[in-house]
Amino acid sequence: MTPTPTATLVARDWAEIQERMLVPLYEAVYERLEVGPGDRLLGLDCGAGLALLLASGRGAAATGVEADPARRALARERLLEVVAGPPVPTARPYDVLLAFSPAPGALAAALPAVRRGGAVVLADWGPVERCTVPAVLGGGPVARDLDAMVARAGLVPDGSGRVFCPFGYADVDSAVRGLLSTGLYDGAADPALAEKELSEALHPYERGDGAVWLPNIFRYVVARVA
């Protein structure tokens, strides 16, 4: 499937503006798991692949799954191995599965590719009172119950953590483009109106130099494949 021009622009906004906002989360998880040479890592919904690049920089062999063809194309431009569908179990299973905001079905489909005792990492928004973005978006997104997801998937809990991930932008226009690239506004009946409302909602978070600063806390949980 060839991405539409609009899809390609949105994917580039994600890669060039938004994706780096989650680097503190990626790095915190890699530090905790001591990801390094010899590890095989699989990233679900990997986007343009920045998390995979960071893992590769630590010496790990990283593979991604990304359904969106525009984001998948950008990841492949970075010379990353990214597939469109569920991973196929191989003779050498993965050591780490990054499933930061997966659908339950996608998580279940990926688990057979992870070795017994391998780490599965889920992540989502932290406490609503510690996250600015949900307020800007008018009450959403709502953090999911990660512990319940671990239990439903039959995984063994192995700790959790919180990471400060501020979303910082050069100006309101960059902030709008970055936030729209997350897909959180994809269900809007009138995209132009949604963009206008988002722009107006961001003004209270502008600094004197025009930059936009949105502090957020993300929570992650680590679980193990039984």
Coordinates of N, CA and C in Angstrom, one line a residue:
M1 N 0.8 -1.2 0.0 CA 0.0 0.0 0.0 C 0.9 1.3 0.0
T2 N 0.6 2.2 -0.9 CA 1.3 3.4 -1.0 C 0.7 4.5 -0.1
P3 N 1.4 5.1 0.8 CA 0.8 6.1 1.7 C 0.3 7.3 0.9
T4 N -0.8 7.9 1.4 CA -1.3 9.1 0.7 C -0.4 10.3 1.1
P5 N -0.4 11.4 0.3 CA 0.4 12.5 0.7 C 0.1 13.1 2.1
T6 N -1.2 13.1 2.5 CA -1.5 13.5 3.8 C -0.9 12.6 4.9
A7 N -1.0 11.3 4.7 CA -0.5 10.4 5.6 C 1.0 10.5 5.8
T8 N 1.7 10.8 4.7 CA 3.1 10.9 4.7 C 3.5 12.2 5.5
L9 N 2.8 13.3 5.3 CA 3.1 14.5 6.0 C 2.9 14.3 7.5
V10 N 1.8 13.6 7.9 CA 1.5 13.4 9.3 C 2.6 12.5 9.9
A11 N 3.1 11.5 9.1 CA 4.1 10.6 9.6 C 5.4 11.4 9.8
R12 N 5.7 12.3 8.9 CA 6.9 13.1 9.0 C 6.8 14.0 10.3
D13 N 5.7 14.6 10.5 CA 5.5 15.4 11.7 C 5.8 14.5 13.0
W14 N 5.3 13.3 13.0 CA 5.6 12.4 14.1 C 7.1 12.2 14.2
A15 N 7.8 11.9 13.1 CA 9.2 11.6 13.1 C 10.1 12.8 13.5
E16 N 9.7 14.0 12.9 CA 10.5 15.1 13.1 C 10.2 16.0 14.3
I17 N 9.0 15.9 14.8 CA 8.6 16.7 15.9 C 8.2 15.9 17.2
Q18 N 7.4 14.9 17.1 CA 6.8 14.3 18.3 C 7.5 13.1 18.9
E19 N 8.1 12.3 18.0 CA 8.7 11.1 18.5 C 9.7 11.2 19.5
R20 N 10.5 12.3 19.4 CA 11.6 12.5 20.4 C 11.1 12.8 21.8
M21 N 9.9 13.2 21.9 CA 9.3 13.5 23.3 C 9.3 12.3 24.2
L22 N 9.4 11.1 23.6 CA 9.3 9.9 24.4 C 10.7 9.3 24.7
V23 N 11.8 10.0 24.3 CA 13.1 9.5 24.5 C 13.4 9.2 26.0
P24 N 13.0 10.1 26.9 CA 13.3 9.7 28.3 C 12.6 8.4 28.8
L25 N 11.5 8.1 28.2 CA 10.8 6.8 28.5 C 11.6 5.7 28.0
Y26 N 12.0 5.8 26.7 CA 12.8 4.7 26.1 C 14.1 4.4 26.9
E27 N 14.8 5.5 27.2 CA 16.0 5.4 27.8 C 15.9 4.8 29.3
A28 N 14.8 5.2 30.0 CA 14.6 4.7 31.3 C 14.4 3.2 31.3
V29 N 13.6 2.7 30.3 CA 13.3 1.3 30.2 C 14.6 0.5 29.8
Y30 N 15.4 1.0 28.9 CA 16.6 0.3 28.5 C 17.6 0.3 29.6
E31 N 17.7 1.3 30.4 CA 18.6 1.3 31.6 C 18.1 0.3 32.6
R32 N 16.8 0.2 32.8 CA 16.3 -0.7 33.8 C 16.5 -2.2 33.4
L33 N 16.3 -2.4 32.1 CA 16.5 -3.8 31.6 C 17.9 -4.1 31.1
E34 N 18.8 -3.1 31.2 CA 20.2 -3.3 30.8 C 20.3 -3.8 29.4
V35 N 19.5 -3.2 28.5 CA 19.5 -3.6 27.1 C 20.9 -3.3 26.5
G36 N 21.4 -4.3 25.8 CA 22.8 -4.2 25.2 C 23.1 -5.2 24.2
P37 N 24.4 -5.4 23.9 CA 24.8 -6.4 22.9 C 24.3 -7.8 23.2
G38 N 23.8 -8.5 22.2 CA 23.3 -9.8 22.3 C 21.8 -9.9 22.6
D39 N 21.2 -8.8 22.9 CA 19.7 -8.8 23.2 C 19.0 -8.6 21.8
R40 N 17.9 -9.3 21.8 CA 17.0 -9.1 20.6 C 15.7 -8.5 21.1
L41 N 15.4 -7.4 20.5 CA 14.2 -6.5 20.9 C 13.2 -6.4 19.8
L42 N 11.9 -6.5 20.2 CA 10.8 -6.3 19.3 C 10.0 -5.1 19.8
G43 N 9.7 -4.2 18.9 CA 8.9 -3.0 19.2 C 7.5 -3.0 18.5
L44 N 6.4 -3.1 19.2 CA 5.1 -3.0 18.6 C 4.7 -1.5 18.4
D45 N 4.0 -1.3 17.3 CA 3.6 0.1 16.9 C 4.8 1.0 17.0
C46 N 5.9 0.7 16.3 CA 7.2 1.3 16.5 C 7.3 2.7 15.8
G47 N 6.2 3.1 15.1 CA 6.2 4.4 14.4 C 7.4 4.5 13.4
A48 N 8.1 5.6 13.5 CA 9.2 5.8 12.6 C 10.5 5.2 13.1
G49 N 10.4 4.5 14.3 CA 11.5 3.6 14.7 C 12.6 4.2 15.6
L50 N 12.3 5.4 16.2 CA 13.3 6.0 17.1 C 13.7 5.1 18.3
A51 N 12.7 4.4 18.9 CA 13.0 3.5 20.0 C 13.9 2.4 19.5
L52 N 13.7 1.9 18.3 CA 14.6 0.9 17.8 C 16.0 1.4 17.5
L53 N 16.1 2.6 17.0 CA 17.4 3.2 16.8 C 18.2 3.3 18.1
L54 N 17.5 3.7 19.2 CA 18.2 3.8 20.5 C 18.6 2.5 21.0
A55 N 17.8 1.4 20.8 CA 18.2 0.1 21.2 C 19.4 -0.4 20.4
S56 N 19.4 -0.1 19.1 CA 20.5 -0.5 18.2 C 21.8 0.2 18.6
G57 N 21.6 1.5 19.1 CA 22.8 2.2 19.5 C 23.4 1.6 20.8
R58 N 22.6 0.8 21.5 CA 23.2 0.1 22.7 C 23.7 -1.3 22.3
G59 N 23.6 -1.7 21.0 CA 24.1 -2.9 20.6 C 23.1 -4.0 20.4
A60 N 21.8 -3.7 20.7 CA 20.8 -4.8 20.6 C 20.4 -4.9 19.1
A61 N 19.9 -6.1 18.8 CA 19.3 -6.3 17.4 C 17.8 -6.0 17.6
A62 N 17.3 -4.9 16.9 CA 16.0 -4.4 17.1 C 15.1 -4.6 15.8
T63 N 13.9 -5.1 16.0 CA 12.9 -5.2 14.9 C 11.6 -4.6 15.3
G64 N 10.9 -4.0 14.4 CA 9.7 -3.3 14.7 C 8.5 -3.9 14.0
V65 N 7.3 -3.6 14.5 CA 6.0 -3.9 13.8 C 5.3 -2.6 13.7
E66 N 4.9 -2.2 12.6 CA 4.2 -0.9 12.4 C 3.2 -1.1 11.2
A67 N 1.9 -0.9 11.5 CA 0.8 -1.1 10.5 C 0.7 0.1 9.6
D68 N 1.0 1.3 10.0 CA 0.9 2.5 9.2 C 2.0 2.5 8.1
P69 N 1.6 2.4 6.8 CA 2.7 2.3 5.8 C 3.6 3.6 5.7
A70 N 3.0 4.7 6.0 CA 3.9 5.9 5.9 C 4.9 5.9 7.0
R71 N 4.6 5.6 8.2 CA 5.6 5.5 9.3 C 6.5 4.3 9.1
R72 N 6.0 3.2 8.6 CA 6.9 2.1 8.3 C 7.9 2.5 7.2
A73 N 7.5 3.2 6.2 CA 8.5 3.7 5.2 C 9.6 4.5 5.8
L74 N 9.2 5.4 6.7 CA 10.2 6.3 7.4 C 11.2 5.5 8.2
A75 N 10.6 4.4 8.9 CA 11.5 3.6 9.7 C 12.5 2.8 8.8
R76 N 12.0 2.4 7.6 CA 12.9 1.7 6.7 C 13.9 2.6 6.1
E77 N 13.6 3.9 5.9 CA 14.6 4.9 5.5 C 15.7 5.0 6.5
R78 N 15.4 4.7 7.7 CA 16.5 4.7 8.8 C 17.2 3.3 8.8
L79 N 17.0 2.5 7.8 CA 17.6 1.2 7.7 C 17.2 0.2 8.8
L80 N 16.0 0.4 9.3 CA 15.5 -0.5 10.3 C 14.7 -1.6 9.7
E81 N 14.7 -2.8 10.4 CA 13.8 -3.9 10.0 C 12.5 -3.7 10.6
V82 N 11.5 -3.4 9.8 CA 10.1 -3.2 10.3 C 9.1 -3.9 9.4
V83 N 8.3 -4.7 10.1 CA 7.3 -5.4 9.3 C 5.9 -4.9 9.6
A84 N 4.9 -5.3 8.7 CA 3.6 -4.7 8.8 C 2.7 -5.5 9.8
G85 N 2.9 -6.8 9.9 CA 2.0 -7.6 10.6 C 2.6 -8.3 11.8
P86 N 1.9 -9.2 12.5 CA 2.4 -9.8 13.7 C 3.7 -10.5 13.5
P87 N 4.6 -10.5 14.4 CA 5.9 -11.2 14.3 C 5.7 -12.7 14.2
V88 N 6.6 -13.4 13.5 CA 6.5 -14.8 13.4 C 7.5 -15.4 14.3
P89 N 7.1 -16.3 15.2 CA 8.1 -17.0 16.1 C 9.2 -17.6 15.4
T90 N 10.4 -17.4 15.8 CA 11.6 -18.0 15.2 C 12.4 -18.9 16.2
A91 N 13.4 -19.5 15.6 CA 14.2 -20.4 16.5 C 14.9 -19.6 17.6
R92 N 15.2 -18.4 17.4 CA 15.8 -17.5 18.4 C 14.7 -16.5 18.8
P93 N 14.0 -16.6 19.9 CA 13.0 -15.7 20.3 C 13.5 -14.4 20.8
Y94 N 12.7 -13.4 20.9 CA 13.1 -12.1 21.4 C 13.2 -12.1 22.9
D95 N 14.2 -11.2 23.4 CA 14.4 -11.1 24.8 C 13.6 -10.0 25.4
V96 N 13.2 -9.0 24.6 CA 12.4 -7.8 25.1 C 11.3 -7.5 24.1
L97 N 10.1 -7.2 24.6 CA 9.0 -6.8 23.8 C 8.6 -5.4 24.3
L98 N 8.7 -4.4 23.5 CA 8.2 -3.1 23.8 C 6.8 -3.0 23.3
A99 N 5.8 -2.9 24.2 CA 4.4 -2.8 23.8 C 3.8 -1.6 24.5
F100 N 4.2 -0.4 24.2 CA 3.9 0.7 25.0 C 2.4 1.1 25.0
S101 N 1.7 1.0 23.9 CA 0.3 1.2 24.0 C -0.4 0.3 23.0
P102 N -0.3 -1.0 23.2 CA -0.8 -1.9 22.2 C -2.3 -2.3 22.4
A103 N -2.9 -2.6 21.4 CA -4.3 -3.3 21.5 C -4.0 -4.7 22.1
P104 N -5.0 -5.2 22.9 CA -4.8 -6.5 23.5 C -4.5 -7.6 22.5
G105 N -5.2 -7.5 21.3 CA -5.0 -8.5 20.3 C -3.5 -8.5 19.7
A106 N -3.0 -7.3 19.6 CA -1.6 -7.2 19.1 C -0.6 -7.7 20.1
L107 N -0.9 -7.4 21.3 CA 0.0 -7.9 22.4 C 0.0 -9.5 22.4
A108 N -1.2 -10.0 22.4 CA -1.4 -11.5 22.4 C -0.7 -12.1 21.2
A109 N -0.8 -11.5 20.0 CA -0.2 -12.1 18.8 C 1.4 -12.0 18.9
A110 N 1.9 -11.1 19.6 CA 3.4 -10.9 19.7 C 4.0 -11.8 20.7
L111 N 3.3 -12.1 21.8 CA 3.9 -12.9 22.9 C 4.6 -14.2 22.5
P112 N 4.0 -15.0 21.6 CA 4.7 -16.2 21.2 C 6.1 -16.1 20.7
A113 N 6.4 -14.8 20.2 CA 7.7 -14.6 19.7 C 8.8 -14.2 20.7
V114 N 8.3 -14.1 22.0 CA 9.2 -13.7 23.1 C 9.6 -15.0 23.9
R115 N 10.9 -15.0 24.3 CA 11.3 -16.2 25.0 C 10.7 -16.3 26.4
R116 N 10.7 -17.5 27.0 CA 10.3 -17.6 28.4 C 11.2 -16.8 29.3
G117 N 10.6 -16.0 30.2 CA 11.4 -15.2 31.0 C 11.8 -13.9 30.4
G118 N 11.4 -13.7 29.1 CA 11.7 -12.4 28.4 C 10.9 -11.3 29.0
A119 N 11.4 -10.1 28.8 CA 10.7 -8.9 29.4 C 9.7 -8.3 28.4
V120 N 8.5 -8.0 29.0 CA 7.5 -7.3 28.2 C 7.2 -6.0 28.9
V121 N 7.3 -4.9 28.2 CA 7.2 -3.5 28.8 C 5.9 -2.8 28.2
L122 N 5.0 -2.5 29.1 CA 3.8 -1.7 28.7 C 4.0 -0.3 29.3
A123 N 3.5 0.7 28.6 CA 3.6 2.1 29.1 C 2.4 2.9 28.6
D124 N 2.0 3.9 29.4 CA 0.9 4.8 29.1 C 1.1 6.0 29.9
W125 N 0.1 6.9 29.8 CA 0.1 8.1 30.6 C 0.1 7.8 32.1
G126 N 0.7 8.7 32.8 CA 0.7 8.6 34.3 C -0.6 9.2 34.9
P127 N -0.5 9.6 36.2 CA -1.7 10.2 36.8 C -2.2 11.4 36.1
V128 N -3.5 11.5 35.9 CA -4.0 12.6 35.1 C -3.6 14.0 35.6
E129 N -3.4 14.1 37.0 CA -3.1 15.4 37.5 C -1.6 15.7 37.3
R130 N -0.8 14.8 36.8 CA 0.6 15.0 36.5 C 0.8 15.1 35.0
C131 N -0.2 15.1 34.2 CA -0.1 15.1 32.7 C -0.8 16.3 32.2
T132 N -0.1 17.1 31.4 CA -0.7 18.3 30.8 C -1.5 18.0 29.5
V133 N -1.0 17.1 28.7 CA -1.6 16.8 27.4 C -3.1 16.5 27.5
P134 N -3.5 15.6 28.5 CA -4.9 15.3 28.6 C -5.8 16.5 28.8
A135 N -5.3 17.5 29.6 CA -6.1 18.7 29.8 C -6.2 19.5 28.5
V136 N -5.1 19.6 27.7 CA -5.1 20.3 26.5 C -6.0 19.7 25.5
L137 N -6.1 18.4 25.5 CA -7.0 17.6 24.6 C -8.4 17.5 25.1
G138 N -8.8 18.2 26.1 CA -10.2 18.3 26.6 C -10.6 17.0 27.3
G139 N -9.8 16.6 28.2 CA -10.1 15.4 29.1 C -9.6 14.1 28.7
G140 N -9.0 14.0 27.5 CA -8.4 12.7 27.1 C -7.0 12.9 26.6
P141 N -6.2 11.9 26.4 CA -6.5 10.5 26.6 C -6.5 10.0 28.0
V142 N -7.1 8.9 28.3 CA -7.2 8.3 29.6 C -6.2 7.1 29.7
A143 N -5.4 7.1 30.7 CA -4.5 6.1 30.9 C -5.2 4.7 31.1
R144 N -4.6 3.7 30.5 CA -5.2 2.4 30.7 C -4.6 1.7 32.0
D145 N -5.3 0.7 32.5 CA -4.8 0.0 33.6 C -3.8 -1.1 33.2
L146 N -2.5 -0.7 33.2 CA -1.5 -1.5 32.7 C -1.3 -2.8 33.5
D147 N -1.6 -2.7 34.9 CA -1.5 -3.9 35.7 C -2.5 -5.0 35.3
A148 N -3.7 -4.5 34.9 CA -4.8 -5.4 34.5 C -4.4 -6.0 33.2
M149 N -3.8 -5.2 32.3 CA -3.4 -5.8 31.0 C -2.3 -6.9 31.2
V150 N -1.4 -6.7 32.1 CA -0.4 -7.7 32.5 C -1.1 -9.0 32.9
A151 N -2.1 -8.8 33.8 CA -2.8 -10.0 34.4 C -3.6 -10.7 33.3
R152 N -4.3 -10.0 32.4 CA -5.1 -10.6 31.4 C -4.2 -11.4 30.4
A153 N -3.0 -10.9 30.2 CA -2.1 -11.5 29.2 C -1.3 -12.7 29.8
G154 N -1.6 -13.0 31.1 CA -0.9 -14.1 31.7 C 0.6 -13.9 32.0
L155 N 1.0 -12.6 32.1 CA 2.4 -12.3 32.4 C 2.7 -12.2 33.9
V156 N 3.9 -12.3 34.2 CA 4.3 -12.2 35.6 C 4.9 -10.8 35.9
P157 N 4.2 -10.0 36.8 CA 4.7 -8.6 37.1 C 6.2 -8.6 37.6
D158 N 6.9 -7.6 37.2 CA 8.3 -7.5 37.6 C 8.7 -6.1 37.8
G159 N 7.8 -5.3 38.3 CA 8.2 -3.9 38.7 C 7.5 -2.9 37.8
S160 N 7.7 -1.6 38.1 CA 7.2 -0.5 37.4 C 8.0 0.8 37.6
G161 N 7.7 1.8 36.9 CA 8.4 3.1 37.1 C 7.6 4.2 36.5
R162 N 8.0 5.4 36.8 CA 7.4 6.6 36.3 C 8.6 7.5 35.7
V163 N 8.3 8.1 34.6 CA 9.3 8.9 33.8 C 8.7 10.2 33.5
F164 N 9.5 11.3 33.7 CA 9.1 12.6 33.3 C 9.4 12.8 31.8
C165 N 8.3 13.0 31.0 CA 8.4 13.2 29.6 C 7.8 14.5 29.2
P166 N 8.4 15.6 29.3 CA 7.8 16.9 28.9 C 7.8 17.0 27.4
F167 N 6.7 17.5 26.9 CA 6.5 17.8 25.5 C 6.9 19.3 25.2
G168 N 8.0 19.5 24.6 CA 8.4 20.9 24.4 C 8.5 21.2 22.9
Y169 N 7.9 22.3 22.5 CA 7.9 22.7 21.1 C 8.4 24.1 20.9
A170 N 8.9 24.4 19.7 CA 9.4 25.7 19.4 C 8.3 26.8 19.3
D171 N 7.1 26.4 18.9 CA 6.0 27.3 18.9 C 4.7 26.6 18.8
V172 N 3.6 27.3 18.8 CA 2.3 26.7 18.8 C 2.0 25.9 17.5
D173 N 2.5 26.3 16.4 CA 2.3 25.6 15.1 C 3.0 24.2 15.2
S174 N 4.2 24.2 15.7 CA 4.9 22.9 15.9 C 4.2 22.0 16.9
A175 N 3.7 22.6 17.9 CA 2.9 21.8 18.9 C 1.7 21.2 18.3
V176 N 1.0 22.0 17.6 CA -0.3 21.5 16.9 C 0.1 20.3 16.0
R177 N 1.1 20.5 15.2 CA 1.5 19.5 14.2 C 1.9 18.2 14.9
G178 N 2.7 18.4 16.0 CA 3.2 17.2 16.8 C 2.1 16.5 17.4
L179 N 1.2 17.2 18.1 CA 0.1 16.5 18.8 C -0.9 15.9 17.8
L180 N -1.2 16.5 16.7 CA -2.0 15.9 15.7 C -1.4 14.6 15.1
S181 N -0.1 14.5 15.1 CA 0.5 13.3 14.5 C 0.4 12.1 15.4
T182 N 0.0 12.3 16.7 CA -0.1 11.2 17.6 C -1.4 10.4 17.3
G183 N -2.3 10.9 16.6 CA -3.5 10.2 16.3 C -4.6 10.5 17.3
L184 N -4.3 11.2 18.3 CA -5.3 11.5 19.4 C -6.5 12.3 18.9
Y185 N -6.4 12.9 17.8 CA -7.5 13.7 17.2 C -8.1 13.1 16.0
D186 N -7.7 11.8 15.7 CA -8.1 11.2 14.4 C -9.6 11.1 14.3
G187 N -10.3 11.0 15.4 CA -11.8 10.8 15.4 C -12.6 12.1 15.3
A188 N -11.9 13.2 15.1 CA -12.6 14.5 15.1 C -13.5 14.6 13.8
A189 N -14.7 15.0 14.0 CA -15.7 15.1 12.9 C -15.2 16.2 11.9
D190 N -14.6 17.3 12.4 CA -14.1 18.4 11.6 C -12.7 18.6 11.9
P191 N -11.7 18.1 11.1 CA -10.3 18.2 11.4 C -9.8 19.7 11.5
A192 N -10.4 20.5 10.7 CA -10.0 21.9 10.7 C -10.4 22.6 12.0
L193 N -11.6 22.3 12.5 CA -12.0 22.8 13.8 C -11.2 22.3 14.9
A194 N -10.9 21.0 14.8 CA -10.1 20.4 15.9 C -8.7 21.0 16.0
E195 N -8.1 21.3 14.8 CA -6.8 22.0 14.8 C -6.9 23.4 15.4
K196 N -8.0 24.1 15.1 CA -8.2 25.5 15.6 C -8.4 25.4 17.2
E197 N -9.2 24.5 17.6 CA -9.4 24.3 19.1 C -8.1 23.9 19.8
L198 N -7.3 23.1 19.2 CA -6.1 22.6 19.8 C -5.1 23.8 19.9
S199 N -5.0 24.6 18.9 CA -4.2 25.8 18.9 C -4.6 26.7 20.0
E200 N -5.9 27.0 20.2 CA -6.3 27.9 21.2 C -6.1 27.3 22.6
A201 N -6.2 26.0 22.7 CA -6.0 25.4 24.0 C -4.5 25.4 24.5
L202 N -3.6 25.6 23.5 CA -2.2 25.6 23.8 C -1.7 26.9 24.3
H203 N -2.4 28.0 24.0 CA -1.9 29.3 24.3 C -1.5 29.5 25.8
P204 N -2.3 28.9 26.8 CA -1.9 29.1 28.2 C -0.5 28.5 28.5
Y205 N -0.1 27.6 27.6 CA 1.2 26.9 27.9 C 2.4 27.5 27.1
E206 N 2.1 28.7 26.4 CA 3.2 29.4 25.7 C 4.1 30.1 26.7
R207 N 5.4 30.1 26.4 CA 6.3 30.9 27.2 C 6.6 32.2 26.5
G208 N 7.4 33.0 27.2 CA 7.6 34.4 26.6 C 8.2 34.4 25.3
D209 N 9.0 33.4 25.0 CA 9.7 33.3 23.7 C 8.9 32.6 22.6
G210 N 7.6 32.3 23.0 CA 6.7 31.6 22.0 C 6.8 30.1 22.1
A211 N 7.7 29.5 22.8 CA 7.8 28.1 22.9 C 6.6 27.5 23.8
V212 N 6.3 26.3 23.5 CA 5.2 25.6 24.3 C 5.8 24.5 25.1
W213 N 5.4 24.4 26.4 CA 5.9 23.5 27.3 C 4.8 22.7 28.0
L214 N 4.7 21.4 27.8 CA 3.7 20.6 28.3 C 4.3 19.4 29.2
P215 N 4.4 19.6 30.5 CA 4.9 18.6 31.3 C 4.0 17.3 31.4
N216 N 4.6 16.1 31.4 CA 3.8 14.9 31.5 C 4.6 13.9 32.3
I217 N 3.9 13.0 33.0 CA 4.5 11.8 33.6 C 4.0 10.6 32.9
F218 N 4.8 9.7 32.5 CA 4.4 8.4 31.9 C 4.8 7.3 32.9
R219 N 3.9 6.3 32.9 CA 4.1 5.1 33.8 C 4.4 3.9 32.9
Y220 N 5.4 3.1 33.3 CA 5.6 1.8 32.6 C 5.6 0.7 33.6
V221 N 5.3 -0.5 33.1 CA 5.4 -1.7 33.9 C 6.2 -2.7 33.1
V222 N 7.0 -3.5 33.9 CA 7.8 -4.6 33.3 C 7.1 -5.9 33.8
A223 N 7.0 -6.8 32.8 CA 6.4 -8.1 33.2 C 7.3 -9.2 32.4
R224 N 7.1 -10.4 32.9 CA 7.9 -11.5 32.3 C 7.0 -12.6 31.7
V225 N 7.5 -13.2 30.6 CA 6.7 -14.3 30.0 C 6.9 -15.5 30.9
A226 N 5.8 -16.1 31.3 CA 5.9 -17.3 32.2 C 6.3 -18.5 31.4

